[in-house]
Amino acid sequence: MQKMLMYFWGFLYNNYFRFWLKWLLRLLTQKCELQRVLEGSKAGARRTLSIEHSLESSKNKILRNAVHIEEAEVEKCVRDLMKEKKIKQKDTGFKTDLRISLLQITGYKKLYLNVEDLRKIPYDSDNEEHEDQLIELWNLLMPHENLKARITKQWCDIGFQGDDPKTDFRGMGLLGLMNLVYFSKHYTDEARQILSHSHHPKLGYSYAIVGINLTEMAYSLLKNGALKSHLYNMVFGLPQMEHFHQFYCYLVYEFDKFWFEEEPESIMHFNHYREKFHEKIKGLLLDCNVILTLGDTKKP
């Protein structure tokens, strides 16, 4: 019943009340909705999410199309929107702020496509670059122990399921490997510490498998738009693959803490605690001011 009422109210607001509210506010302020949003909020997620919603909800085709442009079209789009809304081109403040929001919106969409492309690339043991990354992962995590062979039970020591890690990358493809390597390369001490934790006799878990599982979590949050607030607050411009990797690092670090705080009875309950952790992260991402990183003490 409550969902039906919310849907009904949303329908009335978007199709009737919103138009008249915008008309009244424009009459009172002599400013369009885009101007009011940009002047009424500081740079970041709250502003860009409001701009995105305003453009998507507009009955004007030019405004609606603005959220689907490419990076190269941003400058022209800003000029077109200013012309359409009769805003003077010499208003450099409006122009700069709108440009930043459009770069964030287009950058988020492009980042998702880039992440999706990597996810779709299967791990190929005949690809030298793929193999080099896998060996790099081992060397970063196990610097004092050499691999005896490419296919060996030693891979289980860093949390793979069998003697050939390629089979564990099926779900997330090359993206899963790149995330693992990034964390191990840029946060080497933390990665080795967490790997050590994963060998705990009672609370241990498969480090690499959990890492790939967290790649899926990061990917799904990006896909459904949940990462917008985090990335819009973090990057005043185009979000890059680097920023996705950084968010993944946050998940790995925080999940390890979460796992040991929860003290599961066994690894058999992993899915339950994974979902509990997922819900915790989704809750944090609802905050328009959120930025989820490992902190200033950790070098990117």
XYZ file of C-alpha atoms in Angstrom, residues 35 38-39 47 75 78-79 82 87-101:
23
model
C 20.566 28.286 -12.244
C 24.053 25.589 -9.368
C 23.797 28.679 -7.185
C 24.607 19.469 -7.024
C 31.475 22.284 -24.269
C 26.871 23.808 -22.226
C 26.518 26.543 -24.860
C 22.592 28.285 -21.988
C 21.319 32.470 -19.979
C 23.988 34.941 -21.039
C 27.138 33.272 -22.370
C 29.255 35.694 -20.336
C 27.954 34.086 -17.133
C 31.232 32.206 -16.590
C 30.260 30.891 -13.154
C 27.204 29.101 -14.491
C 29.150 27.850 -17.486
C 31.998 26.431 -15.372
C 29.746 24.762 -12.816
C 27.451 23.219 -15.430
C 30.478 21.937 -17.344
C 31.785 20.164 -14.223
C 28.433 18.493 -13.586
